[in-house]
PDB file of N, CA and C in Angstrom:
ATOM      1  N   MET L   1     -45.525  50.262 -76.898  1.00 87.00           N
ATOM      2  CA  MET L   1     -44.973  49.490 -75.802  1.00 87.00           C
ATOM      3  C   MET L   1     -45.353  50.138 -74.473  1.00 87.00           C
ATOM      4  N   LYS L   2     -45.791  49.308 -73.538  1.00 93.00           N
ATOM      5  CA  LYS L   2     -46.204  49.819 -72.231  1.00 93.00           C
ATOM      6  C   LYS L   2     -44.999  50.293 -71.423  1.00 93.00           C
ATOM      7  N   LYS L   3     -45.186  51.395 -70.726  1.00 96.00           N
ATOM      8  CA  LYS L   3     -44.167  51.846 -69.782  1.00 96.00           C
ATOM      9  C   LYS L   3     -44.262  50.975 -68.539  1.00 96.00           C
ATOM     10  N   LYS L   4     -43.111  50.789 -67.874  1.00 98.00           N
ATOM     11  CA  LYS L   4     -43.049  49.936 -66.687  1.00 98.00           C
ATOM     12  C   LYS L   4     -42.975  50.782 -65.423  1.00 98.00           C
ATOM     13  N   ILE L   5     -43.825  50.437 -64.469  1.00 98.00           N
ATOM     14  CA  ILE L   5     -43.788  51.060 -63.150  1.00 98.00           C
ATOM     15  C   ILE L   5     -43.444  49.967 -62.157  1.00 98.00           C
ATOM     16  N   LEU L   6     -42.409  50.203 -61.365  1.00 98.00           N
ATOM     17  CA  LEU L   6     -41.977  49.244 -60.357  1.00 98.00           C
ATOM     18  C   LEU L   6     -42.221  49.846 -58.978  1.00 98.00           C
ATOM     19  N   TYR L   7     -43.040  49.172 -58.185  1.00 98.00           N
ATOM     20  CA  TYR L   7     -43.347  49.623 -56.825  1.00 98.00           C
ATOM     21  C   TYR L   7     -42.516  48.797 -55.853  1.00 98.00           C
ATOM     22  N   LEU L   8     -41.677  49.465 -55.088  1.00 97.00           N
ATOM     23  CA  LEU L   8     -40.884  48.800 -54.065  1.00 97.00           C
ATOM     24  C   LEU L   8     -41.531  49.090 -52.721  1.00 97.00           C
ATOM     25  N   TYR L   9     -41.782  48.046 -51.964  1.00 95.00           N
ATOM     26  CA  TYR L   9     -42.432  48.207 -50.668  1.00 95.00           C
ATOM     27  C   TYR L   9     -41.784  47.252 -49.681  1.00 95.00           C
ATOM     28  N   SER L  10     -42.143  47.399 -48.426  1.00 93.00           N
ATOM     29  CA  SER L  10     -41.691  46.488 -47.382  1.00 93.00           C
ATOM     30  C   SER L  10     -42.923  45.879 -46.734  1.00 93.00           C
ATOM     31  N   ASP L  11     -42.986  44.574 -46.758  1.00 90.00           N
ATOM     32  CA  ASP L  11     -44.154  43.868 -46.214  1.00 90.00           C
ATOM     33  C   ASP L  11     -43.988  43.675 -44.710  1.00 90.00           C
ATOM     34  N   THR L  12     -44.149  44.769 -43.972  1.00 86.00           N
ATOM     35  CA  THR L  12     -43.937  44.745 -42.529  1.00 86.00           C
ATOM     36  C   THR L  12     -45.231  44.591 -41.741  1.00 86.00           C
ATOM     37  N   GLY L  13     -46.347  44.733 -42.413  1.00 79.00           N
ATOM     38  CA  GLY L  13     -47.619  44.713 -41.702  1.00 79.00           C
ATOM     39  C   GLY L  13     -48.109  46.118 -41.402  1.00 79.00           C
ATOM     40  N   GLY L  14     -47.420  47.118 -41.931  1.00 76.00           N
ATOM     41  CA  GLY L  14     -47.785  48.502 -41.664  1.00 76.00           C
ATOM     42  C   GLY L  14     -48.579  49.162 -42.775  1.00 76.00           C
ATOM     43  N   GLY L  15     -49.043  48.381 -43.737  1.00 90.00           N
ATOM     44  CA  GLY L  15     -49.878  48.934 -44.785  1.00 90.00           C
ATOM     45  C   GLY L  15     -49.165  49.277 -46.081  1.00 90.00           C
ATOM     46  N   HIS L  16     -47.857  49.002 -46.160  1.00 92.00           N
ATOM     47  CA  HIS L  16     -47.113  49.332 -47.379  1.00 92.00           C
ATOM     48  C   HIS L  16     -47.632  48.561 -48.590  1.00 92.00           C
ATOM     49  N   ARG L  17     -47.903  47.278 -48.410  1.00 94.00           N
ATOM     50  CA  ARG L  17     -48.422  46.463 -49.517  1.00 94.00           C
ATOM     51  C   ARG L  17     -49.798  46.984 -49.947  1.00 94.00           C
ATOM     52  N   SER L  18     -50.647  47.294 -48.981  1.00 95.00           N
ATOM     53  CA  SER L  18     -51.986  47.806 -49.301  1.00 95.00           C
ATOM     54  C   SER L  18     -51.910  49.139 -50.039  1.00 95.00           C
ATOM     55  N   ALA L  19     -50.990  49.998 -49.621  1.00 96.00           N
ATOM     56  CA  ALA L  19     -50.833  51.292 -50.291  1.00 96.00           C
ATOM     57  C   ALA L  19     -50.363  51.098 -51.730  1.00 96.00           C
ATOM     58  N   ALA L  20     -49.380  50.225 -51.932  1.00 96.00           N
ATOM     59  CA  ALA L  20     -48.880  49.965 -53.290  1.00 96.00           C
ATOM     60  C   ALA L  20     -49.977  49.362 -54.163  1.00 96.00           C
ATOM     61  N   THR L  21     -50.749  48.440 -53.595  1.00 96.00           N
ATOM     62  CA  THR L  21     -51.850  47.824 -54.344  1.00 96.00           C
ATOM     63  C   THR L  21     -52.893  48.866 -54.731  1.00 96.00           C
ATOM     64  N   ALA L  22     -53.214  49.766 -53.807  1.00 98.00           N
ATOM     65  CA  ALA L  22     -54.198  50.819 -54.092  1.00 98.00           C
ATOM     66  C   ALA L  22     -53.708  51.743 -55.206  1.00 98.00           C
ATOM     67  N   ILE L  23     -52.433  52.088 -55.176  1.00 98.00           N
ATOM     68  CA  ILE L  23     -51.877  52.943 -56.232  1.00 98.00           C
ATOM     69  C   ILE L  23     -51.934  52.222 -57.573  1.00 98.00           C
ATOM     70  N   MET L  24     -51.572  50.939 -57.581  1.00 97.00           N
ATOM     71  CA  MET L  24     -51.623  50.162 -58.824  1.00 97.00           C
ATOM     72  C   MET L  24     -53.039  50.122 -59.392  1.00 97.00           C
ATOM     73  N   ARG L  25     -54.012  49.890 -58.524  1.00 97.00           N
ATOM     74  CA  ARG L  25     -55.406  49.839 -58.975  1.00 97.00           C
ATOM     75  C   ARG L  25     -55.865  51.183 -59.524  1.00 97.00           C
ATOM     76  N   ALA L  26     -55.455  52.264 -58.863  1.00 98.00           N
ATOM     77  CA  ALA L  26     -55.840  53.598 -59.332  1.00 98.00           C
ATOM     78  C   ALA L  26     -55.226  53.891 -60.702  1.00 98.00           C
ATOM     79  N   VAL L  27     -53.960  53.537 -60.872  1.00 98.00           N
ATOM     80  CA  VAL L  27     -53.304  53.742 -62.171  1.00 98.00           C
ATOM     81  C   VAL L  27     -54.013  52.919 -63.237  1.00 98.00           C
ATOM     82  N   GLU L  28     -54.335  51.680 -62.922  1.00 97.00           N
ATOM     83  CA  GLU L  28     -55.033  50.814 -63.877  1.00 97.00           C
ATOM     84  C   GLU L  28     -56.415  51.377 -64.213  1.00 97.00           C
ATOM     85  N   HIS L  29     -57.108  51.885 -63.198  1.00 97.00           N
ATOM     86  CA  HIS L  29     -58.448  52.438 -63.401  1.00 97.00           C
ATOM     87  C   HIS L  29     -58.409  53.672 -64.313  1.00 97.00           C
ATOM     88  N   VAL L  30     -57.458  54.541 -64.063  1.00 97.00           N
ATOM     89  CA  VAL L  30     -57.374  55.793 -64.817  1.00 97.00           C
ATOM     90  C   VAL L  30     -56.763  55.583 -66.205  1.00 97.00           C
ATOM     91  N   HIS L  31     -55.768  54.714 -66.293  1.00 96.00           N
ATOM     92  CA  HIS L  31     -55.014  54.583 -67.545  1.00 96.00           C
ATOM     93  C   HIS L  31     -55.210  53.247 -68.250  1.00 96.00           C
ATOM     94  N   LYS L  32     -56.088  52.419 -67.739  1.00 90.00           N
ATOM     95  CA  LYS L  32     -56.374  51.092 -68.321  1.00 90.00           C
ATOM     96  C   LYS L  32     -55.085  50.297 -68.546  1.00 90.00           C
ATOM     97  N   ASP L  33     -54.806  49.914 -69.760  1.00 89.00           N
ATOM     98  CA  ASP L  33     -53.659  49.046 -70.043  1.00 89.00           C
ATOM     99  C   ASP L  33     -52.426  49.805 -70.544  1.00 89.00           C
ATOM    100  N   LYS L  34     -52.266  51.025 -70.104  1.00 96.00           N
ATOM    101  CA  LYS L  34     -51.160  51.850 -70.581  1.00 96.00           C
ATOM    102  C   LYS L  34     -49.822  51.464 -69.937  1.00 96.00           C
ATOM    103  N   TYR L  35     -49.866  50.905 -68.724  1.00 97.00           N
ATOM    104  CA  TYR L  35     -48.641  50.615 -67.979  1.00 97.00           C
ATOM    105  C   TYR L  35     -48.555  49.145 -67.592  1.00 97.00           C
ATOM    106  N   HIS L  36     -47.322  48.658 -67.540  1.00 97.00           N
ATOM    107  CA  HIS L  36     -47.049  47.358 -66.926  1.00 97.00           C
ATOM    108  C   HIS L  36     -46.590  47.682 -65.507  1.00 97.00           C
ATOM    109  N   GLN L  37     -47.296  47.164 -64.502  1.00 98.00           N
ATOM    110  CA  GLN L  37     -46.994  47.481 -63.113  1.00 98.00           C
ATOM    111  C   GLN L  37     -46.574  46.219 -62.372  1.00 98.00           C
ATOM    112  N   GLU L  38     -45.605  46.398 -61.475  1.00 97.00           N
ATOM    113  CA  GLU L  38     -45.137  45.269 -60.675  1.00 97.00           C
ATOM    114  C   GLU L  38     -44.765  45.754 -59.280  1.00 97.00           C
ATOM    115  N   MET L  39     -45.115  44.941 -58.290  1.00 97.00           N
ATOM    116  CA  MET L  39     -44.772  45.228 -56.897  1.00 97.00           C
ATOM    117  C   MET L  39     -43.720  44.225 -56.440  1.00 97.00           C
ATOM    118  N   ILE L  40     -42.732  44.717 -55.686  1.00 97.00           N
ATOM    119  CA  ILE L  40     -41.702  43.837 -55.147  1.00 97.00           C
ATOM    120  C   ILE L  40     -41.411  44.246 -53.711  1.00 97.00           C
ATOM    121  N   ASP L  41     -41.417  43.248 -52.824  1.00 97.00           N
ATOM    122  CA  ASP L  41     -41.005  43.457 -51.434  1.00 97.00           C
ATOM    123  C   ASP L  41     -39.484  43.601 -51.452  1.00 97.00           C
ATOM    124  N   VAL L  42     -39.012  44.816 -51.306  1.00 96.00           N
ATOM    125  CA  VAL L  42     -37.599  45.117 -51.514  1.00 96.00           C
ATOM    126  C   VAL L  42     -36.694  44.416 -50.504  1.00 96.00           C
ATOM    127  N   PHE L  43     -37.083  44.333 -49.248  1.00 95.00           N
ATOM    128  CA  PHE L  43     -36.214  43.677 -48.273  1.00 95.00           C
ATOM    129  C   PHE L  43     -36.188  42.170 -48.486  1.00 95.00           C
ATOM    130  N   ALA L  44     -37.335  41.572 -48.743  1.00 96.00           N
ATOM    131  CA  ALA L  44     -37.387  40.128 -48.981  1.00 96.00           C
ATOM    132  C   ALA L  44     -36.610  39.754 -50.242  1.00 96.00           C
ATOM    133  N   SER L  45     -36.643  40.605 -51.248  1.00 97.00           N
ATOM    134  CA  SER L  45     -35.977  40.308 -52.516  1.00 97.00           C
ATOM    135  C   SER L  45     -34.496  40.658 -52.526  1.00 97.00           C
ATOM    136  N   CYS L  46     -34.109  41.650 -51.744  1.00 97.00           N
ATOM    137  CA  CYS L  46     -32.746  42.179 -51.873  1.00 97.00           C
ATOM    138  C   CYS L  46     -31.868  42.039 -50.639  1.00 97.00           C
ATOM    139  N   SER L  47     -32.443  41.735 -49.488  1.00 96.00           N
ATOM    140  CA  SER L  47     -31.620  41.662 -48.282  1.00 96.00           C
ATOM    141  C   SER L  47     -32.282  40.806 -47.212  1.00 96.00           C
ATOM    142  N   GLY L  48     -31.864  39.553 -47.146  1.00 93.00           N
ATOM    143  CA  GLY L  48     -32.379  38.682 -46.092  1.00 93.00           C
ATOM    144  C   GLY L  48     -32.098  39.246 -44.710  1.00 93.00           C
ATOM    145  N   PHE L  49     -30.927  39.879 -44.559  1.00 93.00           N
ATOM    146  CA  PHE L  49     -30.550  40.443 -43.264  1.00 93.00           C
ATOM    147  C   PHE L  49     -31.499  41.564 -42.854  1.00 93.00           C
ATOM    148  N   LEU L  50     -31.726  42.533 -43.732  1.00 94.00           N
ATOM    149  CA  LEU L  50     -32.627  43.641 -43.394  1.00 94.00           C
ATOM    150  C   LEU L  50     -34.076  43.181 -43.312  1.00 94.00           C
ATOM    151  N   ASN L  51     -34.408  42.112 -44.023  1.00 94.00           N
ATOM    152  CA  ASN L  51     -35.766  41.578 -43.967  1.00 94.00           C
ATOM    153  C   ASN L  51     -36.100  41.069 -42.566  1.00 94.00           C
ATOM    154  N   ILE L  52     -35.102  40.585 -41.842  1.00 93.00           N
ATOM    155  CA  ILE L  52     -35.315  40.158 -40.452  1.00 93.00           C
ATOM    156  C   ILE L  52     -35.860  41.329 -39.642  1.00 93.00           C
ATOM    157  N   PHE L  53     -35.256  42.497 -39.800  1.00 90.00           N
ATOM    158  CA  PHE L  53     -35.706  43.679 -39.063  1.00 90.00           C
ATOM    159  C   PHE L  53     -37.086  44.133 -39.525  1.00 90.00           C
ATOM    160  N   ALA L  54     -37.350  44.037 -40.814  1.00 91.00           N
ATOM    161  CA  ALA L  54     -38.671  44.407 -41.336  1.00 91.00           C
ATOM    162  C   ALA L  54     -39.746  43.507 -40.738  1.00 91.00           C
ATOM    163  N   LYS L  55     -39.447  42.226 -40.585  1.00 91.00           N
ATOM    164  CA  LYS L  55     -40.420  41.276 -40.034  1.00 91.00           C
ATOM    165  C   LYS L  55     -40.644  41.498 -38.537  1.00 91.00           C
ATOM    166  N   LEU L  56     -39.726  42.163 -37.873  1.00 91.00           N
ATOM    167  CA  LEU L  56     -39.887  42.450 -36.441  1.00 91.00           C
ATOM    168  C   LEU L  56     -40.843  43.609 -36.178  1.00 91.00           C
ATOM    169  N   TYR L  57     -41.118  44.418 -37.190  1.00 89.00           N
ATOM    170  CA  TYR L  57     -41.961  45.607 -37.011  1.00 89.00           C
ATOM    171  C   TYR L  57     -43.314  45.254 -36.393  1.00 89.00           C
ATOM    172  N   GLY L  58     -44.026  44.296 -36.970  1.00 89.00           N
ATOM    173  CA  GLY L  58     -45.355  43.929 -36.472  1.00 89.00           C
ATOM    174  C   GLY L  58     -45.347  43.487 -35.020  1.00 89.00           C
ATOM    175  N   PRO L  59     -44.515  42.499 -34.663  1.00 92.00           N
ATOM    176  CA  PRO L  59     -44.472  42.071 -33.264  1.00 92.00           C
ATOM    177  C   PRO L  59     -44.040  43.178 -32.302  1.00 92.00           C
ATOM    178  N   VAL L  60     -43.098  44.010 -32.722  1.00 92.00           N
ATOM    179  CA  VAL L  60     -42.629  45.076 -31.828  1.00 92.00           C
ATOM    180  C   VAL L  60     -43.742  46.076 -31.548  1.00 92.00           C
ATOM    181  N   ILE L  61     -44.474  46.524 -32.576  1.00 92.00           N
ATOM    182  CA  ILE L  61     -45.532  47.502 -32.302  1.00 92.00           C
ATOM    183  C   ILE L  61     -46.691  46.873 -31.536  1.00 92.00           C
ATOM    184  N   LYS L  62     -46.865  45.561 -31.683  1.00 93.00           N
ATOM    185  CA  LYS L  62     -47.951  44.890 -30.965  1.00 93.00           C
ATOM    186  C   LYS L  62     -47.598  44.652 -29.500  1.00 93.00           C
ATOM    187  N   TYR L  63     -46.406  44.124 -29.247  1.00 97.00           N
ATOM    188  CA  TYR L  63     -46.039  43.721 -27.888  1.00 97.00           C
ATOM    189  C   TYR L  63     -45.180  44.739 -27.145  1.00 97.00           C
ATOM    190  N   TYR L  64     -44.513  45.619 -27.870  1.00 96.00           N
ATOM    191  CA  TYR L  64     -43.635  46.610 -27.246  1.00 96.00           C
ATOM    192  C   TYR L  64     -43.850  47.992 -27.869  1.00 96.00           C
ATOM    193  N   PRO L  65     -45.077  48.498 -27.834  1.00 95.00           N
ATOM    194  CA  PRO L  65     -45.351  49.775 -28.515  1.00 95.00           C
ATOM    195  C   PRO L  65     -44.544  50.944 -27.951  1.00 95.00           C
ATOM    196  N   LYS L  66     -44.280  50.913 -26.666  1.00 96.00           N
ATOM    197  CA  LYS L  66     -43.508  52.006 -26.066  1.00 96.00           C
ATOM    198  C   LYS L  66     -42.082  52.022 -26.634  1.00 96.00           C
ATOM    199  N   MET L  67     -41.503  50.841 -26.783  1.00 93.00           N
ATOM    200  CA  MET L  67     -40.160  50.750 -27.347  1.00 93.00           C
ATOM    201  C   MET L  67     -40.152  51.268 -28.786  1.00 93.00           C
ATOM    202  N   TRP L  68     -41.171  50.875 -29.570  1.00 91.00           N
ATOM    203  CA  TRP L  68     -41.248  51.348 -30.948  1.00 91.00           C
ATOM    204  C   TRP L  68     -41.389  52.867 -30.982  1.00 91.00           C
ATOM    205  N   GLY L  69     -42.220  53.415 -30.094  1.00 94.00           N
ATOM    206  CA  GLY L  69     -42.403  54.861 -30.036  1.00 94.00           C
ATOM    207  C   GLY L  69     -41.100  55.582 -29.742  1.00 94.00           C
ATOM    208  N   GLN L  70     -40.326  55.042 -28.807  1.00 94.00           N
ATOM    209  CA  GLN L  70     -39.043  55.662 -28.481  1.00 94.00           C
ATOM    210  C   GLN L  70     -38.088  55.611 -29.673  1.00 94.00           C
ATOM    211  N   LEU L  71     -38.046  54.472 -30.343  1.00 89.00           N
ATOM    212  CA  LEU L  71     -37.188  54.335 -31.518  1.00 89.00           C
ATOM    213  C   LEU L  71     -37.641  55.278 -32.630  1.00 89.00           C
ATOM    214  N   TYR L  72     -38.946  55.356 -32.826  1.00 89.00           N
ATOM    215  CA  TYR L  72     -39.508  56.227 -33.862  1.00 89.00           C
ATOM    216  C   TYR L  72     -39.094  57.678 -33.620  1.00 89.00           C
ATOM    217  N   TYR L  73     -39.251  58.169 -32.406  1.00 92.00           N
ATOM    218  CA  TYR L  73     -38.910  59.558 -32.114  1.00 92.00           C
ATOM    219  C   TYR L  73     -37.401  59.780 -32.097  1.00 92.00           C
ATOM    220  N   TRP L  74     -36.654  58.765 -31.687  1.00 91.00           N
ATOM    221  CA  TRP L  74     -35.202  58.874 -31.699  1.00 91.00           C
ATOM    222  C   TRP L  74     -34.698  59.015 -33.135  1.00 91.00           C
ATOM    223  N   LEU L  75     -35.317  58.291 -34.071  1.00 88.00           N
ATOM    224  CA  LEU L  75     -34.903  58.337 -35.477  1.00 88.00           C
ATOM    225  C   LEU L  75     -35.483  59.530 -36.239  1.00 88.00           C
ATOM    226  N   ASP L  76     -36.295  60.333 -35.574  1.00 93.00           N
ATOM    227  CA  ASP L  76     -36.862  61.520 -36.216  1.00 93.00           C
ATOM    228  C   ASP L  76     -35.808  62.631 -36.231  1.00 93.00           C
ATOM    229  N   ASP L  77     -34.692  62.315 -36.850  1.00 94.00           N
ATOM    230  CA  ASP L  77     -33.534  63.194 -36.872  1.00 94.00           C
ATOM    231  C   ASP L  77     -32.774  62.919 -38.173  1.00 94.00           C
ATOM    232  N   GLU L  78     -32.579  63.931 -38.960  1.00 94.00           N
ATOM    233  CA  GLU L  78     -31.973  63.753 -40.285  1.00 94.00           C
ATOM    234  C   GLU L  78     -30.583  63.127 -40.213  1.00 94.00           C
ATOM    235  N   LYS L  79     -29.759  63.554 -39.256  1.00 95.00           N
ATOM    236  CA  LYS L  79     -28.400  63.013 -39.150  1.00 95.00           C
ATOM    237  C   LYS L  79     -28.417  61.537 -38.756  1.00 95.00           C
ATOM    238  N   LYS L  80     -29.316  61.164 -37.863  1.00 93.00           N
ATOM    239  CA  LYS L  80     -29.412  59.757 -37.458  1.00 93.00           C
ATOM    240  C   LYS L  80     -29.896  58.894 -38.618  1.00 93.00           C
ATOM    241  N   LEU L  81     -30.841  59.411 -39.382  1.00 90.00           N
ATOM    242  CA  LEU L  81     -31.327  58.662 -40.543  1.00 90.00           C
ATOM    243  C   LEU L  81     -30.235  58.505 -41.600  1.00 90.00           C
ATOM    244  N   GLU L  82     -29.429  59.532 -41.792  1.00 94.00           N
ATOM    245  CA  GLU L  82     -28.317  59.436 -42.744  1.00 94.00           C
ATOM    246  C   GLU L  82     -27.332  58.357 -42.301  1.00 94.00           C
ATOM    247  N   ARG L  83     -27.032  58.300 -40.998  1.00 94.00           N
ATOM    248  CA  ARG L  83     -26.126  57.260 -40.485  1.00 94.00           C
ATOM    249  C   ARG L  83     -26.727  55.876 -40.666  1.00 94.00           C
ATOM    250  N   LEU L  84     -28.022  55.763 -40.410  1.00 91.00           N
ATOM    251  CA  LEU L  84     -28.705  54.480 -40.576  1.00 91.00           C
ATOM    252  C   LEU L  84     -28.664  54.035 -42.038  1.00 91.00           C
ATOM    253  N   GLU L  85     -28.863  54.964 -42.954  1.00 92.00           N
ATOM    254  CA  GLU L  85     -28.778  54.644 -44.383  1.00 92.00           C
ATOM    255  C   GLU L  85     -27.381  54.162 -44.752  1.00 92.00           C
ATOM    256  N   LYS L  86     -26.349  54.826 -44.236  1.00 94.00           N
ATOM    257  CA  LYS L  86     -24.970  54.416 -44.524  1.00 94.00           C
ATOM    258  C   LYS L  86     -24.677  53.029 -43.956  1.00 94.00           C
ATOM    259  N   MET L  87     -25.207  52.750 -42.777  1.00 94.00           N
ATOM    260  CA  MET L  87     -24.980  51.445 -42.154  1.00 94.00           C
ATOM    261  C   MET L  87     -25.719  50.337 -42.890  1.00 94.00           C
ATOM    262  N   SER L  88     -26.926  50.605 -43.357  1.00 94.00           N
ATOM    263  CA  SER L  88     -27.736  49.561 -43.993  1.00 94.00           C
ATOM    264  C   SER L  88     -27.430  49.392 -45.477  1.00 94.00           C
ATOM    265  N   GLY L  89     -26.860  50.397 -46.096  1.00 94.00           N
ATOM    266  CA  GLY L  89     -26.570  50.360 -47.524  1.00 94.00           C
ATOM    267  C   GLY L  89     -25.836  49.115 -47.996  1.00 94.00           C
ATOM    268  N   PRO L  90     -24.745  48.730 -47.331  1.00 94.00           N
ATOM    269  CA  PRO L  90     -24.012  47.548 -47.790  1.00 94.00           C
ATOM    270  C   PRO L  90     -24.840  46.261 -47.789  1.00 94.00           C
ATOM    271  N   PHE L  91     -25.902  46.230 -47.023  1.00 95.00           N
ATOM    272  CA  PHE L  91     -26.725  45.023 -46.934  1.00 95.00           C
ATOM    273  C   PHE L  91     -27.790  44.939 -48.027  1.00 95.00           C
ATOM    274  N   ILE L  92     -27.941  46.003 -48.829  1.00 96.00           N
ATOM    275  CA  ILE L  92     -29.030  45.990 -49.808  1.00 96.00           C
ATOM    276  C   ILE L  92     -28.680  46.595 -51.170  1.00 96.00           C
ATOM    277  N   LEU L  93     -27.763  47.534 -51.222  1.00 96.00           N
ATOM    278  CA  LEU L  93     -27.553  48.308 -52.451  1.00 96.00           C
ATOM    279  C   LEU L  93     -27.175  47.473 -53.670  1.00 96.00           C
ATOM    280  N   GLU L  94     -26.297  46.508 -53.514  1.00 97.00           N
ATOM    281  CA  GLU L  94     -25.867  45.713 -54.667  1.00 97.00           C
ATOM    282  C   GLU L  94     -27.040  44.940 -55.273  1.00 97.00           C
ATOM    283  N   GLU L  95     -27.805  44.263 -54.421  1.00 97.00           N
ATOM    284  CA  GLU L  95     -28.946  43.481 -54.919  1.00 97.00           C
ATOM    285  C   GLU L  95     -30.063  44.379 -55.441  1.00 97.00           C
ATOM    286  N   LEU L  96     -30.265  45.515 -54.798  1.00 98.00           N
ATOM    287  CA  LEU L  96     -31.284  46.460 -55.271  1.00 98.00           C
ATOM    288  C   LEU L  96     -30.907  47.008 -56.650  1.00 98.00           C
ATOM    289  N   THR L  97     -29.644  47.320 -56.831  1.00 98.00           N
ATOM    290  CA  THR L  97     -29.174  47.792 -58.136  1.00 98.00           C
ATOM    291  C   THR L  97     -29.408  46.729 -59.205  1.00 98.00           C
ATOM    292  N   LYS L  98     -29.079  45.480 -58.893  1.00 98.00           N
ATOM    293  CA  LYS L  98     -29.307  44.378 -59.838  1.00 98.00           C
ATOM    294  C   LYS L  98     -30.790  44.240 -60.172  1.00 98.00           C
ATOM    295  N   LEU L  99     -31.636  44.336 -59.151  1.00 98.00           N
ATOM    296  CA  LEU L  99     -33.080  44.215 -59.356  1.00 98.00           C
ATOM    297  C   LEU L  99     -33.585  45.286 -60.325  1.00 98.00           C
ATOM    298  N   ILE L 100     -33.189  46.520 -60.084  1.00 98.00           N
ATOM    299  CA  ILE L 100     -33.643  47.625 -60.933  1.00 98.00           C
ATOM    300  C   ILE L 100     -33.089  47.481 -62.350  1.00 98.00           C
ATOM    301  N   GLN L 101     -31.839  47.067 -62.465  1.00 98.00           N
ATOM    302  CA  GLN L 101     -31.261  46.858 -63.798  1.00 98.00           C
ATOM    303  C   GLN L 101     -31.959  45.719 -64.533  1.00 98.00           C
ATOM    304  N   ASN L 102     -32.399  44.712 -63.797  1.00 97.00           N
ATOM    305  CA  ASN L 102     -33.099  43.574 -64.389  1.00 97.00           C
ATOM    306  C   ASN L 102     -34.517  43.953 -64.819  1.00 97.00           C
ATOM    307  N   LYS L 103     -35.215  44.687 -63.986  1.00 97.00           N
ATOM    308  CA  LYS L 103     -36.616  45.055 -64.256  1.00 97.00           C
ATOM    309  C   LYS L 103     -36.743  46.217 -65.241  1.00 97.00           C
ATOM    310  N   ILE L 104     -35.758  47.081 -65.270  1.00 96.00           N
ATOM    311  CA  ILE L 104     -35.717  48.248 -66.159  1.00 96.00           C
ATOM    312  C   ILE L 104     -37.033  49.052 -66.132  1.00 96.00           C
ATOM    313  N   PRO L 105     -37.395  49.596 -64.960  1.00 98.00           N
ATOM    314  CA  PRO L 105     -38.615  50.422 -64.927  1.00 98.00           C
ATOM    315  C   PRO L 105     -38.374  51.769 -65.610  1.00 98.00           C
ATOM    316  N   ASP L 106     -39.478  52.382 -66.037  1.00 95.00           N
ATOM    317  CA  ASP L 106     -39.377  53.714 -66.640  1.00 95.00           C
ATOM    318  C   ASP L 106     -39.475  54.725 -65.538  1.00 95.00           C
TER     319      ASP L 106
END
Protein backbone atom coordinates (compact mmCIF):
# COMPACT_ATOMS: atom_id res chain seq x y z
CA MET A 1 0.00 0.00 0.00
CA LYS A 2 1.30 3.43 -0.96
CA LYS A 3 2.12 5.90 1.78
CA LYS A 4 0.22 9.19 1.57
CA ILE A 5 1.91 12.58 1.46
CA LEU A 6 -0.31 15.62 1.88
CA TYR A 7 1.10 19.00 0.84
CA LEU A 8 -0.65 21.99 2.36
CA TYR A 9 0.04 25.29 0.63
CA SER A 10 -1.47 28.73 0.20
CA ASP A 11 -2.19 29.86 -3.33
CA THR A 12 -1.21 33.49 -2.78
CA GLY A 13 0.85 34.02 -5.90
CA GLY A 14 4.10 33.79 -3.95
CA GLY A 15 5.29 30.49 -5.36
CA HIS A 16 3.86 28.11 -2.75
CA ARG A 17 1.97 26.06 -5.36
CA SER A 18 5.06 25.90 -7.60
CA ALA A 19 7.23 24.78 -4.68
CA ALA A 20 4.76 22.05 -3.69
CA THR A 21 4.50 20.90 -7.32
CA ALA A 22 8.30 20.76 -7.63
CA ILE A 23 8.58 18.68 -4.46
CA MET A 24 5.88 16.31 -5.70
CA ARG A 25 7.66 15.87 -9.03
CA ALA A 26 10.99 15.24 -7.30
CA VAL A 27 9.44 12.61 -5.02
CA GLU A 28 7.78 10.96 -8.03
CA HIS A 29 11.04 11.06 -9.99
CA VAL A 30 13.11 9.51 -7.20
CA HIS A 31 10.54 7.07 -5.82
CA LYS A 32 8.30 6.42 -8.85
CA ASP A 33 4.95 5.06 -7.66
CA LYS A 34 5.86 4.54 -4.02
CA TYR A 35 3.71 7.41 -2.68
CA HIS A 36 0.24 8.80 -3.18
CA GLN A 37 0.69 12.59 -3.19
CA GLU A 38 -1.92 15.31 -2.93
CA MET A 39 -1.78 19.10 -2.77
CA ILE A 40 -4.44 21.18 -1.03
CA ASP A 41 -4.77 24.95 -0.77
CA VAL A 42 -5.26 25.04 2.98
CA PHE A 43 -6.89 28.47 3.24
CA ALA A 44 -9.27 27.90 0.33
CA SER A 45 -10.24 24.49 1.71
CA CYS A 46 -10.39 25.26 5.42
CA SER A 47 -11.08 28.96 5.96
CA GLY A 48 -12.92 31.27 3.62
CA PHE A 49 -12.18 34.12 6.03
CA LEU A 50 -8.40 33.61 6.06
CA ASN A 51 -8.45 32.92 2.33
CA ILE A 52 -9.53 36.55 1.81
CA PHE A 53 -6.25 37.67 3.38
CA ALA A 54 -4.25 35.12 1.38
CA LYS A 55 -5.77 36.48 -1.84
CA LEU A 56 -4.73 40.02 -0.86
CA TYR A 57 -1.03 39.08 -0.83
CA GLY A 58 -0.52 39.45 -4.60
CA PRO A 59 -2.23 42.84 -4.99
CA VAL A 60 -0.59 44.21 -1.84
CA ILE A 61 2.96 43.35 -2.91
CA LYS A 62 2.25 44.66 -6.41
CA TYR A 63 0.54 47.95 -5.55
CA TYR A 64 1.69 48.59 -1.98
CA PRO A 65 5.13 46.98 -1.62
CA LYS A 66 6.22 49.42 1.07
CA MET A 67 3.22 48.50 3.21
CA TRP A 68 3.96 44.79 2.74
CA GLY A 69 7.60 45.37 3.69
CA GLN A 70 6.58 47.14 6.88
CA LEU A 71 4.17 44.35 7.79
CA TYR A 72 6.78 41.71 6.97
CA TYR A 73 9.39 43.28 9.25
CA TRP A 74 6.84 44.03 11.95
CA LEU A 75 5.85 40.33 12.02
CA ASP A 76 9.50 39.23 12.17
CA ASP A 77 9.01 38.74 15.89
CA GLU A 78 8.28 35.43 17.60
CA LYS A 79 5.83 36.90 20.14
CA LYS A 80 3.84 38.71 17.45
CA LEU A 81 3.67 35.56 15.34
CA GLU A 82 2.45 33.57 18.35
CA ARG A 83 -0.33 36.13 18.90
CA LEU A 84 -1.25 36.02 15.22
CA GLU A 85 -1.45 32.21 15.37
CA LYS A 86 -3.73 32.39 18.42
CA MET A 87 -5.96 34.95 16.70
CA SER A 88 -6.21 33.02 13.42
CA GLY A 89 -6.53 29.55 14.95
CA PRO A 90 -10.29 29.67 15.54
CA PHE A 91 -10.82 30.47 11.86
CA ILE A 92 -9.04 27.37 10.56
CA LEU A 93 -8.19 24.70 13.15
CA GLU A 94 -11.49 22.81 13.19
CA GLU A 95 -11.68 22.45 9.40
CA LEU A 96 -7.96 21.72 9.11
CA THR A 97 -8.29 18.95 11.69
CA LYS A 98 -11.23 17.47 9.75
CA LEU A 99 -9.25 17.66 6.50
CA ILE A 100 -6.27 15.82 7.96
CA GLN A 101 -8.49 13.22 9.61
CA ASN A 102 -10.28 12.70 6.28
CA LYS A 103 -7.11 12.45 4.16
CA ILE A 104 -5.13 10.42 6.73
CA PRO A 105 -1.62 11.27 5.48
CA ASP A 106 1.36 9.29 6.71
